[in-house]
Amino acid sequence: MPRHKSARTLIRGGTIHSATHSFRGDIAIADGRIAAVGAALPVDAGARVIEAAGMEVIPGCIDVHVHLALPFCGTVSCDDFESGSRAAACGGVTTLIDFAIPGAGQSLREAHDAWRAKSEGISGVDYTWHMALTDRRHIAEVPAMIDMGLPTFKEFMIYESEGWNSDDAMMFATLEQVREHGGMLMVHAESSRVLDLLIERNHTPAQMRKYGARLHPMTRPNFVEAEAIERAIHWASATGGTLYIVHMSTAQGADLVRQARQRGVNVWAETCTQYLTLDDRVFESEDGHLFACCPQVKKQADVDRLWQALERGGDEVCVVSTDTCSFTREQKGMWWVEHEPGRRGRPGESDAGSKREGYGDWTKIPMGLPGLETMVPLVYTLGVRPGRISMNRLVELCSTNPARIMGMGDRKGHIAPGFDADLVIIDPTRTKDVDWRQMHSRCDWSPYQGMKLGGFARTTLLRGEIIVDGYKYVGKRGQGQFIERHGPGSLKPA
Ligand code: URP
Ligand code: ZN
Ligand code: ZN
């Protein structure tokens, strides 16, 4: 094998995991790709050897849902492609997928160019983006985007205030278009009208005084998500288009996706680490407002049901992602101050007397959480360590399925000759206390602060280059490449 002869790096003696099996062996790397996988591979003269005895070796993970430097909720998410990709690398993520969202009046092509300017020469890991459709005119641009290697599209069933929301007709027409041209529609499923009604009812000084930031989860009961998922599934069934539910947060959602798949509807779903880890008790704490995200974290029963979906295997939930959209304490507090200076008060206490407009307004808290660096550690610590899922299932959920379903399964998400040498080495004996000060996000807090997590990357390789070494980021700005994708919507090998 010529590639094997010119191998420049050898990862030796690790336990190598794919989505289906695990074995002890070596990985030879040449020209950024995996050249050979096997037992006791020869070491070429001059080759760099990375010892991995006692270590877990997995394909680089893919976070298919991030928002870096996103203008949102009156501010811009604080992690950009530089800090976001560093956090990714240290958490074992070697490819990330953002969402290019057109500004008012912009075409998809213009949004694409804006995202290119934010990422090219900046990202330290490989990257691409889904195209968000925010106007009916965008539907006509779908075929051109697919030709450019961008075959996944996103619509929001909420966010009228951002000018992003789609109605049923737009979802229907987009599903027809992606069916026709070989793409996939991803949907943020929450029932906009009911959600807005619940917010309006609760947006009163009395409610705010009484409940503070706890109003956030109270205005997003499970049926808000369930109704929207059901409706989106209905249009997928009617059109035959492939649908993917992003950031699914409820037990009902998991049931609906399972039932629809049993009926033969082309629907897939991801959940995110916050919905596998946190429940709405986070809103009871003094920092509760920091946890505002959309959809909101739900109850412990939902956390349990989503884990059940991961434990069962199959494709009820086929991907774990993060929906990273980081905001600092200052950003989260722009419209929300828990204690007026010189006066002790409960979170959410009256805005009366304040000169700041919107003071204490829970509806305006920028929504989103940091999560890129903790995605794999959370799945590893809460899933693999207690034996809920295997290392193979972790690989399937965080690497192989994301690669295949997003249309890059021909080069990412698997350890075999010819695949990109995106590899992560994890020391199973190592545990760290999560502390935002030691992580790479620009966010000055973490939803997982103080948790004891294993599964951080001891070593990360991006196309054969070491970008994390001994838990330290050693990559270069701009080392990441844009990845063209083709043929999404299937979990079959490319
Ligand atoms: O709270 C979140 N998820 N912010 C990002 C936007 C979205 O809905 O994905
Ligand atoms: Zn969303
Ligand atoms: Zn999102």
Coordinates of C-alpha atoms in Angstrom, one line a residue, residues 41-210:
L41 CA 1.9 -1.7 11.9
P42 CA 5.5 -1.0 11.0
V43 CA 7.0 2.3 12.0
D44 CA 8.4 4.2 9.0
A45 CA 11.8 5.8 9.3
G46 CA 11.2 9.4 10.5
A47 CA 7.6 8.8 11.5
R48 CA 6.2 10.5 14.5
V49 CA 4.8 7.9 16.9
I50 CA 2.0 8.8 19.3
E51 CA 1.7 6.2 22.0
A52 CA -1.9 5.4 22.8
A53 CA -1.7 2.2 25.0
G54 CA -4.5 2.3 27.5
M55 CA -6.3 5.1 25.6
E56 CA -9.5 5.3 23.7
V57 CA -9.1 6.4 20.1
I58 CA -12.2 7.7 18.3
P59 CA -12.9 9.5 15.0
G60 CA -13.0 13.3 15.4
C61 CA -16.5 14.3 16.5
I62 CA -18.8 16.6 14.6
D63 CA -20.9 19.2 16.3
V64 CA -23.7 19.8 13.7
H65 CA -25.3 22.6 15.5
V66 CA -23.4 25.8 16.5
H67 CA -23.9 29.5 16.2
L68 CA -20.6 31.4 16.2
A69 CA -20.6 35.2 16.2
L70 CA -24.3 35.2 15.5
P71 CA -26.2 38.5 15.7
F72 CA -29.1 37.5 17.9
C73 CA -31.4 38.9 20.7
G74 CA -29.9 42.4 20.2
T75 CA -26.2 41.3 20.6
V76 CA -23.7 38.9 19.0
S77 CA -22.9 35.5 20.5
C78 CA -19.4 35.8 22.1
D79 CA -17.7 32.8 20.6
D80 CA -16.5 33.2 17.0
F81 CA -14.8 30.7 14.7
E82 CA -11.5 31.3 16.5
S83 CA -12.5 30.7 20.2
G84 CA -15.3 28.3 19.1
S85 CA -12.9 26.1 17.2
R86 CA -10.3 26.0 20.0
A87 CA -13.0 24.9 22.4
A88 CA -14.1 22.3 19.8
A89 CA -10.6 20.9 19.4
C90 CA -10.1 20.6 23.2
G91 CA -13.4 18.8 23.5
G92 CA -12.6 16.3 20.6
V93 CA -14.7 18.0 17.9
T94 CA -12.8 18.4 14.6
T95 CA -15.7 19.6 12.4
L96 CA -18.4 22.0 13.2
I97 CA -21.5 23.1 11.3
D98 CA -22.8 26.6 11.8
F99 CA -26.0 28.1 10.4
A100 CA -25.7 30.9 7.8
I101 CA -28.7 33.1 8.5
P102 CA -29.5 35.9 6.0
G103 CA -29.9 39.4 7.4
A104 CA -32.9 41.4 6.3
G105 CA -33.3 41.4 2.5
Q106 CA -30.2 39.2 2.0
S107 CA -30.1 36.3 -0.4
L108 CA -28.8 32.8 0.6
R109 CA -25.7 33.5 -1.5
E110 CA -25.1 36.7 0.5
A111 CA -25.5 34.9 3.8
H112 CA -23.1 32.2 2.5
D113 CA -20.5 34.9 1.7
A114 CA -21.0 36.5 5.1
W115 CA -20.4 33.2 6.9
R116 CA -17.3 32.5 4.7
A117 CA -15.9 35.9 5.8
K118 CA -16.4 34.9 9.4
S119 CA -14.7 31.5 9.1
E120 CA -12.2 31.3 6.3
G121 CA -8.6 31.8 7.6
I122 CA -10.0 31.8 11.2
S123 CA -11.4 28.5 12.1
G124 CA -9.0 26.0 13.7
V125 CA -11.1 23.0 12.9
D126 CA -13.0 22.0 9.7
Y127 CA -16.3 23.7 9.2
T128 CA -19.4 24.2 7.0
W129 CA -22.9 25.6 7.6
H130 CA -26.5 24.9 7.0
M131 CA -28.4 27.6 5.0
A132 CA -31.3 29.1 6.9
L133 CA -34.3 30.1 4.8
T134 CA -36.0 33.2 6.3
D135 CA -37.9 34.3 3.2
R136 CA -40.0 32.4 0.6
R137 CA -37.7 33.8 -2.1
H138 CA -34.8 31.7 -0.6
I139 CA -36.5 28.5 -1.7
A140 CA -35.5 29.1 -5.4
E141 CA -31.8 29.3 -4.3
V142 CA -31.9 25.7 -2.8
P143 CA -30.5 23.9 -5.9
A144 CA -27.6 26.4 -6.3
M145 CA -26.7 25.9 -2.7
I146 CA -26.8 22.1 -3.1
D147 CA -24.5 22.4 -6.1
M148 CA -22.1 24.4 -3.9
G149 CA -21.9 21.5 -1.4
L150 CA -24.4 23.0 1.1
P151 CA -27.3 20.5 1.0
T152 CA -28.9 21.1 4.4
F153 CA -31.3 23.9 5.1
K154 CA -32.9 25.3 8.3
E155 CA -36.2 26.9 9.0
F156 CA -37.4 28.4 12.3
M157 CA -41.0 27.9 13.4
I158 CA -40.5 30.8 15.9
Y159 CA -38.4 34.0 16.1
E160 CA -40.8 36.4 14.4
S161 CA -39.1 39.2 16.2
E162 CA -35.8 38.3 14.5
G163 CA -37.6 38.1 11.1
W164 CA -36.5 34.5 10.8
N165 CA -39.8 32.5 11.1
S166 CA -41.3 30.3 8.4
D167 CA -45.0 29.4 8.1
D168 CA -46.4 26.1 7.1
A169 CA -46.6 27.0 3.4
M170 CA -42.9 27.8 3.4
M171 CA -42.0 24.6 5.2
F172 CA -44.2 22.6 2.8
A173 CA -42.6 24.2 -0.3
T174 CA -39.1 23.8 1.0
L175 CA -39.7 20.1 1.8
E176 CA -40.8 19.7 -1.8
Q177 CA -37.7 21.5 -3.1
V178 CA -35.3 19.4 -1.0
R179 CA -37.0 16.2 -2.0
E180 CA -36.6 17.2 -5.7
H181 CA -33.0 18.2 -5.5
G182 CA -31.6 15.9 -2.8
G183 CA -31.3 18.0 0.3
M184 CA -32.7 18.0 3.9
L185 CA -34.8 20.5 5.8
M186 CA -33.9 21.0 9.5
V187 CA -36.5 22.6 11.6
H188 CA -36.6 24.5 15.0
A189 CA -39.9 23.2 16.1
E190 CA -41.8 25.3 18.6
S191 CA -45.3 26.6 18.2
S192 CA -44.9 30.3 17.7
R193 CA -48.4 31.5 18.2
V194 CA -49.0 29.6 21.5
L195 CA -45.6 30.5 22.8
D196 CA -46.2 34.2 22.1
L197 CA -49.5 34.0 23.8
L198 CA -48.0 32.5 26.9
I199 CA -45.3 35.1 26.9
E200 CA -47.8 37.9 26.6
R201 CA -49.9 36.5 29.5
N202 CA -46.9 36.3 31.7
H203 CA -45.2 39.5 30.7
T204 CA -46.7 41.4 33.6
P205 CA -45.0 43.2 36.5
A206 CA -46.8 40.9 39.0
Q207 CA -45.7 37.7 37.3
M208 CA -42.1 39.0 36.9
R209 CA -42.0 39.9 40.5
K210 CA -43.3 36.5 41.5

